Structures are given as structure tokens and as C-alpha cells.
Amino acid sequence: MQRYFLLSFAVVLAAILPAQPFFPDLDGQELIDALAQEFRPGSVLSYGDARDLLYGEIDRRNDSLYCVYTDFGIQMTPGADPSNDAFSKGINTEHTWPRSKGAENGFPNSDMHHLFPTQLDVNNDRGSLPFGEISDNVTDRWYYLSIETTNTPSAAVRDLYSELRTNVSFEPREAHKGNVARAMFYFWTVYRNEALAADPNFFPSQINTLCDWHEQDPVDSRELQRSEAIAEHQDDKVNPFVVDCNLLQRSYCPDVSTVACISSTEDDFGVDLPFGVSGVGRSTSGAPYVMLSLTEDNLSLEVDWLDMLGRKVSFTSEDWLSTGTFQLIMANKVAMSAESRGPIVARIKLGDRSGKVYLRSVLVP
């Protein structure tokens, strides 16, 4: 099994260059319709393969897997089937948009942008309940790590807990609320017909709360990297509400304030990288380029050049490069096309002979 290390956008660029907004001339329903057409993937993995990828690579941290609602963690067994291993230790898959509300079959069931690892009992208790803010005095059950209690936790640690009001609603812990909101808006946008057919009343009552959660818990680098890693396996389609974090303000949430698009500048999560990015720019012909420095031999290289809608406009590959500095340049024949005149994302994938794969996305203005 390949092991992926997911890396952030170049920090300097993220600090000085705002992300190009999707469909900048649209807002409201016109924008929502455009997003639905552009970001519904043309292919997804099977549900079993999606879970294995999430547990084995994308959501795995230092050989551990954590419940998004409680931060309860398990140690994964090297070489074991990821889904079976996780299930035997109390973790399964949460459909943020419930199966019974339109995610029972097909693409909606296995689209990873709304799937997360969760503890079995917490997942079962949430069931198909809507999300909502729950007053502490009416909360029936609290969840944190392996703790499940009916007693109200102390104020100092209360935000670490997820909450249940039986048969009414579920409130995730503070650190996951924004992720929930952006996953829910994604599903409602790209799978609207399936959601309406299952229960037309399920989502509208949650919109105001989810808008608040998006504002209170903005996108961080790990969520951004997760969306990009998932897109690798879903027709290059990111969750647009993660990549353009002010998109919700222009569509579903006009009353929220503008939020910072990256709230964490953590770069490599402690991974000792065999490469670095020393610069970006444009050639005299206008072709985007990235300067890449390799500190190890025998690395294979693939680069997807993406426009700001996540569409692939060019591709570069090299086999078994040696140490040194290289200029990765987008093919000149497409460099001046309409898609490449704006900012371009170079999605770099390097692999070594042991099977480790390193991913990094770099913005070229």
C-alpha cells in the first residue's frame, strides 16, 4: 500500500496572494447552479475502496486514526485491511449527510468529501439526526475520547465534547463544526436531487446554523489538503467550499463575514521531506513554472497543472530523478490558453522506490 504525506500550499504564497474565487461574476442561485454543474464528480471509488483509502492514507496520522466527533484514536495495524482493522477497534464511517436522507446508493454514498471516521456508538447515536446547537441544559449525552456521559462536563473542557439531544439533533465538537458545515453544503449542492427525493425538509432548517459554524471554524491547512487528496480519486473535483472559503458568503450565507482562507500555516506535520519548493513564476512565454529542489535520488515525479476550478489543463511526468534543482514548467502549447492566464495550481506528486508518496500543491500567480 502506498503511504501518502499531504502537504500544504506554499505558506509564503498563501500569505500574500488571495485565492482566485470560483465564478467571480456569479452569486446566489446562479452561483449555486454553476457549482453543481462544475463540481459533481464524474467518477468516485466504490464505498469499500473509499473507506480503505480514507483509513489507510488520507485520514491516517502517524499510523493512527481518530474519530472526528470525539478525538478518540486507534493504532492501525501495518499491512492489515484498513476498514476491517478500524472496525475491529471501534471505528467506522460517518456519512455527514445521512444515508437515509439521500446518500444511500451510488456516488452520494461513497463520495469522500462527506465521509469521516467515527466511533461506532457515536455514529449510531447521531444516526440521521440534523445538526444543531444544543443548549447545555437540554443535552442528553456528551461524547469525548472514550467518555460517554449524561453529566455536563466542566466549562473548561466542554468545547471538546460532541452533544446529543435524543431524537432531536446532534452537535459536533467545536473543532469539527466548520468541516461539517462545508461537507453538508457540498452534498446539498452537488447531490440536490437525491437529497430532495429522500427528504426535502431535512436541510433547509440547518442552513443558518451551518453558516455560523463555517464562520466560527474556518478552513485550516489539513482540511484543504484533505479535499485535494480526495480530488485525486474523484475526477479532480475538490469541495469548492473548502478551497474558496468565502464561496458560502456569496451563495448560501450572505450574512457571514469574510473569513481567512487558511487558519493554520502548519506545513509538513513533522514529515522529513525529500524536496523543497524554492520559487514560482512565469516564463517569457507566460508558462507557469515551479522550482523544485530534490535532496534524495530515485524519485518519480508527476505534476497536474490545474486551473482555479480544479480542471486539469496540463500534465508533466519524469522517472527516477536525482538530487538537484529542477524547473517544472507547464507545456508551452497550453501556457497561453484561457484556462492558464489566471492563477494555476501545480499539484506535485513525488514517489520513492519504497512506495512512499508525497503530495504538495503550489500556487503560481
Coordinates of C-alpha atoms in Angstrom, one line a residue:
M1 CA 0.0 0.0 0.0
Q2 CA 1.3 3.5 -0.9
R3 CA 1.7 5.9 2.0
Y4 CA 0.8 9.5 1.3
F5 CA 2.1 12.6 3.0
L6 CA -0.2 15.5 2.4
L7 CA 1.4 19.0 2.3
S8 CA 0.0 22.5 2.4
F9 CA 0.1 25.3 -0.2
A10 CA 3.3 27.2 -0.1
V11 CA 3.0 29.3 3.0
V12 CA 4.5 32.5 1.6
L13 CA 2.2 32.5 -1.4
A14 CA -0.8 31.8 0.8
A15 CA 0.0 34.7 3.0
I16 CA 0.4 37.3 0.2
L17 CA -2.0 36.1 -2.5
P18 CA -5.7 35.6 -2.1
A19 CA -7.2 32.5 -3.7
Q20 CA -8.9 33.2 -7.0
P21 CA -12.7 32.9 -6.4
F22 CA -14.7 30.4 -8.3
F23 CA -17.1 32.0 -10.7
P24 CA -16.3 35.6 -9.5
D25 CA -19.1 37.2 -11.6
L26 CA -21.9 35.0 -10.1
D27 CA -23.6 34.9 -6.8
G28 CA -26.8 33.5 -5.2
Q29 CA -28.7 30.8 -7.1
E30 CA -26.8 31.4 -10.3
L31 CA -23.5 30.6 -8.5
I32 CA -25.0 27.5 -6.8
D33 CA -26.2 26.2 -10.1
A34 CA -22.8 26.7 -11.7
L35 CA -21.1 24.9 -8.7
A36 CA -23.5 22.0 -9.0
Q37 CA -22.6 21.5 -12.7
E38 CA -18.9 22.0 -12.3
F39 CA -18.1 20.1 -9.1
R40 CA -20.2 17.0 -9.2
P41 CA -17.6 14.3 -9.9
G42 CA -17.8 12.1 -12.9
S43 CA -16.3 9.2 -11.0
V44 CA -15.8 8.1 -7.4
L45 CA -14.4 5.0 -5.7
S46 CA -16.6 2.1 -4.5
Y47 CA -17.7 2.5 -0.9
G48 CA -15.2 -0.2 0.2
D49 CA -12.3 1.3 -1.6
A50 CA -13.2 4.8 -0.4
R51 CA -13.1 3.7 3.2
D52 CA -9.8 1.9 2.8
L53 CA -8.3 5.0 1.2
L54 CA -9.5 7.3 4.0
Y55 CA -8.5 5.0 6.8
G56 CA -5.2 3.8 5.2
E57 CA -3.9 7.1 3.8
I58 CA -5.9 10.3 3.8
D59 CA -7.2 10.4 7.4
R60 CA -4.4 8.3 8.9
R61 CA -1.9 10.3 11.1
N62 CA 1.3 8.6 12.2
D63 CA -0.3 5.2 11.9
S64 CA -3.3 6.3 14.0
L65 CA -6.9 7.1 13.1
Y66 CA -9.1 9.5 15.0
C67 CA -12.9 9.9 15.4
V68 CA -13.8 13.4 14.2
Y69 CA -16.5 13.8 16.8
T70 CA -14.6 12.7 19.9
D71 CA -10.8 12.7 19.0
F72 CA -10.8 9.0 20.2
G73 CA -7.8 7.4 18.4
I74 CA -6.8 3.9 17.5
Q75 CA -3.4 2.5 16.4
M76 CA -3.7 0.9 12.9
T77 CA -2.1 -2.4 12.2
P78 CA 0.5 -2.2 9.4
G79 CA -0.4 -4.4 6.5
A80 CA -4.0 -5.1 7.7
D81 CA -7.1 -4.3 5.7
P82 CA -7.8 -0.7 6.9
S83 CA -11.6 -0.9 7.1
N84 CA -11.6 -4.3 8.9
D85 CA -8.8 -3.2 11.2
A86 CA -10.6 0.1 12.1
F87 CA -14.0 -1.6 12.7
S88 CA -12.5 -4.2 15.0
K89 CA -11.1 -1.3 17.1
G90 CA -14.4 0.7 17.2
I91 CA -14.2 3.0 14.2
N92 CA -16.5 3.1 11.2
T93 CA -17.6 5.6 8.6
E94 CA -19.9 8.6 9.3
H95 CA -22.0 9.8 6.4
T96 CA -22.1 13.5 7.3
W97 CA -25.1 13.7 5.1
P98 CA -27.1 10.7 6.4
R99 CA -27.7 7.7 4.1
S100 CA -31.4 7.8 4.7
K101 CA -31.6 11.4 3.6
G102 CA -30.2 10.8 0.1
A103 CA -26.8 9.1 0.5
E104 CA -27.9 5.5 0.4
N105 CA -26.6 4.5 -3.0
G106 CA -24.2 5.4 -5.8
F107 CA -22.0 8.4 -5.8
P108 CA -23.7 10.1 -2.8
N109 CA -22.9 7.0 -0.7
S110 CA -19.2 6.8 -1.4
D111 CA -18.3 10.5 -2.1
M112 CA -15.4 11.0 0.3
H113 CA -16.0 14.8 0.7
H114 CA -18.6 14.0 3.3
L115 CA -17.2 10.7 4.8
F116 CA -15.3 10.7 8.0
P117 CA -14.0 8.1 10.6
T118 CA -16.1 8.0 13.8
Q119 CA -16.6 5.8 16.8
L120 CA -19.3 3.1 16.3
D121 CA -21.6 4.2 19.1
V122 CA -21.4 7.9 18.4
N123 CA -22.1 7.3 14.7
N124 CA -25.1 5.1 15.7
D125 CA -26.4 7.7 18.2
R126 CA -26.2 10.5 15.6
G127 CA -28.0 8.4 13.1
S128 CA -29.9 10.6 10.7
L129 CA -30.4 13.5 13.0
P130 CA -29.9 17.0 11.8
F131 CA -27.1 19.1 13.1
G132 CA -27.8 21.9 15.5
E133 CA -26.7 24.0 18.5
I134 CA -27.9 22.3 21.7
S135 CA -28.3 24.2 25.0
D136 CA -26.3 22.5 27.7
N137 CA -29.3 22.2 30.0
V138 CA -31.1 20.0 27.4
T139 CA -28.2 17.9 26.2
D140 CA -28.9 14.2 26.9
R141 CA -25.4 12.8 26.2
W142 CA -21.9 14.1 25.9
Y143 CA -19.0 12.4 24.0
Y144 CA -15.2 12.9 24.2
L145 CA -12.4 10.3 23.7
S146 CA -13.9 7.1 25.2
I147 CA -16.1 9.1 27.6
E148 CA -19.9 8.9 27.1
T149 CA -21.8 10.6 29.9
T150 CA -25.1 12.2 30.8
N151 CA -23.4 14.6 33.2
T152 CA -22.5 18.1 31.9
P153 CA -18.7 18.4 31.7
S154 CA -16.9 21.4 33.3
A155 CA -16.8 24.6 31.4
A156 CA -13.0 24.3 30.9
V157 CA -13.4 21.2 28.7
R158 CA -16.9 21.4 27.4
D159 CA -16.0 22.5 23.9
L160 CA -14.1 19.3 23.4
Y161 CA -17.3 17.3 23.6
S162 CA -19.9 16.5 21.0
E163 CA -23.5 16.6 22.2
L164 CA -26.8 14.7 21.6
R165 CA -30.3 15.7 22.2
T166 CA -32.1 12.4 21.8
N167 CA -34.4 12.2 18.7
V168 CA -33.8 15.9 18.0
S169 CA -30.3 16.9 16.9
F170 CA -26.6 16.3 17.2
E171 CA -23.9 19.0 17.8
P172 CA -20.3 18.1 16.8
R173 CA -17.3 19.3 18.9
E174 CA -16.2 22.9 18.1
A175 CA -13.1 21.8 16.2
H176 CA -15.2 19.9 13.6
K177 CA -18.1 22.2 13.1
G178 CA -16.8 24.0 10.1
N179 CA -15.8 20.8 8.4
V180 CA -19.4 19.5 9.0
A181 CA -20.8 22.7 7.5
R182 CA -18.7 22.6 4.4
A183 CA -19.4 18.9 3.8
M184 CA -23.1 19.5 4.2
F185 CA -23.2 22.4 1.8
Y186 CA -21.1 20.4 -0.7
F187 CA -23.6 17.5 -0.6
W188 CA -26.7 19.7 -0.9
T189 CA -25.1 21.5 -3.9
V190 CA -23.9 18.5 -6.0
Y191 CA -26.5 15.9 -4.9
R192 CA -29.5 18.2 -4.6
N193 CA -31.9 15.9 -6.5
E194 CA -31.1 12.9 -4.4
A195 CA -31.5 14.9 -1.2
L196 CA -34.8 16.4 -2.2
A197 CA -36.2 13.0 -3.2
A198 CA -35.3 11.5 0.2
D199 CA -36.5 14.4 2.4
P200 CA -37.0 17.9 1.1
N201 CA -37.3 19.3 4.7
F202 CA -34.0 17.9 6.1
F203 CA -31.5 20.5 5.1
P204 CA -33.2 24.0 4.9
S205 CA -33.7 24.2 8.7
Q206 CA -30.0 23.6 9.3
I207 CA -28.7 26.3 6.9
N208 CA -28.4 29.2 9.4
T209 CA -26.6 27.1 12.0
L210 CA -24.2 25.7 9.4
C211 CA -23.4 29.2 8.1
D212 CA -22.5 30.1 11.7
W213 CA -20.3 27.1 12.1
H214 CA -18.5 27.8 8.8
E215 CA -17.7 31.3 10.1
Q216 CA -16.7 30.2 13.6
D217 CA -14.4 27.3 12.5
P218 CA -12.7 28.4 9.2
V219 CA -10.8 26.1 6.8
D220 CA -7.4 25.1 8.0
S221 CA -4.5 23.6 6.0
R222 CA -5.4 20.0 7.0
E223 CA -8.9 20.3 5.7
L224 CA -7.6 21.9 2.5
Q225 CA -5.1 19.1 2.0
R226 CA -7.8 16.5 2.6
S227 CA -10.0 18.0 -0.1
E228 CA -7.2 18.0 -2.5
A229 CA -6.2 14.4 -1.7
I230 CA -9.8 13.2 -2.2
A231 CA -10.0 15.1 -5.5
E232 CA -7.1 12.8 -6.8
H233 CA -9.6 10.0 -6.7
Q234 CA -12.8 11.8 -7.6
D235 CA -12.4 13.2 -11.1
D236 CA -10.1 16.0 -9.8
K237 CA -13.1 17.6 -8.1
V238 CA -12.4 19.4 -4.8
N239 CA -15.0 20.5 -2.3
P240 CA -15.2 24.1 -3.6
F241 CA -16.4 25.5 -0.2
V242 CA -13.1 24.4 1.3
V243 CA -10.8 25.7 -1.5
D244 CA -12.6 29.0 -1.9
C245 CA -13.6 29.6 1.7
N246 CA -15.6 32.7 1.0
L247 CA -17.8 31.0 -1.5
L248 CA -20.5 30.4 1.1
Q249 CA -20.8 34.1 1.7
R250 CA -21.7 34.5 -2.0
S251 CA -24.2 31.6 -2.1
Y252 CA -25.9 30.3 1.0
C253 CA -24.6 32.5 3.8
P254 CA -24.8 36.2 2.8
D255 CA -24.8 37.4 6.4
V256 CA -21.4 35.8 7.4
S257 CA -18.3 37.9 7.4
T258 CA -15.3 37.3 5.2
V259 CA -13.1 34.6 6.7
A260 CA -9.4 33.9 6.4
C261 CA -8.9 31.1 3.9
I262 CA -6.2 29.3 5.9
S263 CA -6.3 29.4 9.7
S264 CA -3.2 27.2 10.2
T265 CA 0.1 27.5 8.4
E266 CA 1.4 24.1 9.6
D267 CA 3.4 22.9 6.6
D268 CA 4.6 19.4 6.8
F269 CA 3.2 17.8 10.0
G270 CA 6.7 16.7 11.0
V271 CA 7.5 14.7 7.9
D272 CA 11.1 14.8 6.8
L273 CA 10.7 15.9 3.2
P274 CA 13.0 14.8 0.3
F275 CA 12.3 18.0 -1.6
G276 CA 11.5 21.7 -1.3
V277 CA 10.0 24.5 -3.5
S278 CA 12.4 27.4 -3.9
G279 CA 10.3 29.6 -6.2
V280 CA 7.5 30.0 -8.7
G281 CA 6.9 32.3 -11.6
R282 CA 6.1 32.6 -15.3
S283 CA 8.4 32.2 -18.3
T284 CA 8.8 34.8 -21.0
S285 CA 6.0 33.0 -23.0
G286 CA 3.7 33.1 -19.9
A287 CA 4.1 29.4 -19.0
P288 CA 3.8 28.8 -15.2
Y289 CA 6.8 27.2 -13.6
V290 CA 7.9 25.8 -10.2
M291 CA 11.5 25.5 -9.0
L292 CA 11.8 22.2 -7.2
S293 CA 14.9 21.1 -5.2
L294 CA 15.4 17.3 -4.5
T295 CA 17.5 16.1 -1.6
E296 CA 17.2 12.4 -2.4
D297 CA 17.8 10.3 -5.5
N298 CA 15.4 7.9 -7.3
L299 CA 12.2 10.0 -7.0
S300 CA 9.5 9.7 -9.6
L301 CA 7.5 12.9 -10.5
E302 CA 4.0 13.7 -11.7
V303 CA 2.6 17.2 -11.9
D304 CA -1.1 18.1 -12.6
W305 CA -1.5 21.7 -13.6
L306 CA -4.9 22.8 -12.5
D307 CA -6.9 26.0 -13.1
M308 CA -8.7 27.6 -10.2
L309 CA -11.8 25.5 -10.9
G310 CA -9.7 22.4 -10.3
R311 CA -9.7 21.4 -14.0
K312 CA -6.5 19.7 -15.3
V313 CA -5.0 21.8 -18.1
S314 CA -1.6 20.1 -18.5
F315 CA 0.5 17.2 -17.1
T316 CA 4.2 16.7 -16.5
S317 CA 6.0 13.5 -15.5
E318 CA 9.6 12.3 -15.0
D319 CA 11.0 8.9 -13.9
W320 CA 13.6 8.5 -11.1
L321 CA 15.2 11.9 -10.8
S322 CA 18.4 12.5 -8.9
T323 CA 19.3 15.2 -6.4
G324 CA 19.4 18.8 -7.7
T325 CA 17.2 21.7 -8.7
F326 CA 14.7 21.4 -11.5
Q327 CA 12.4 23.9 -13.2
L328 CA 8.9 22.3 -13.7
I329 CA 7.2 24.2 -16.5
M330 CA 3.8 23.8 -17.9
A331 CA 3.8 22.9 -21.6
N332 CA 4.1 26.0 -23.8
K333 CA 1.3 24.8 -26.1
V334 CA -1.3 25.4 -23.4
A335 CA 0.5 28.1 -21.5
M336 CA -1.4 31.0 -23.0
S337 CA -4.8 29.3 -23.1
A338 CA -7.7 31.0 -21.4
E339 CA -7.6 28.5 -18.5
S340 CA -3.9 29.2 -17.7
R341 CA -4.0 33.0 -17.8
G342 CA -5.2 33.2 -14.2
P343 CA -3.5 31.6 -11.2
I344 CA -2.5 27.9 -11.6
V345 CA -2.1 25.2 -9.0
A346 CA 0.8 22.8 -9.6
R347 CA -0.2 19.6 -7.8
I348 CA 3.1 17.8 -7.3
K349 CA 3.3 14.0 -6.6
L350 CA 6.7 12.5 -5.8
G351 CA 7.3 8.8 -5.1
D352 CA 10.2 6.8 -4.0
R353 CA 11.0 3.1 -4.6
S354 CA 9.7 2.1 -1.2
G355 CA 6.2 3.1 -2.1
K356 CA 6.1 6.4 -0.1
V357 CA 4.3 9.2 -2.0
Y358 CA 4.5 12.9 -1.2
L359 CA 1.8 15.4 -2.4
R360 CA 2.2 19.1 -2.4
S361 CA 0.1 21.8 -4.1
V362 CA 1.8 25.1 -5.0
L363 CA 0.0 28.2 -6.3
V364 CA 1.5 30.0 -9.3
P365 CA 0.0 33.5 -9.6

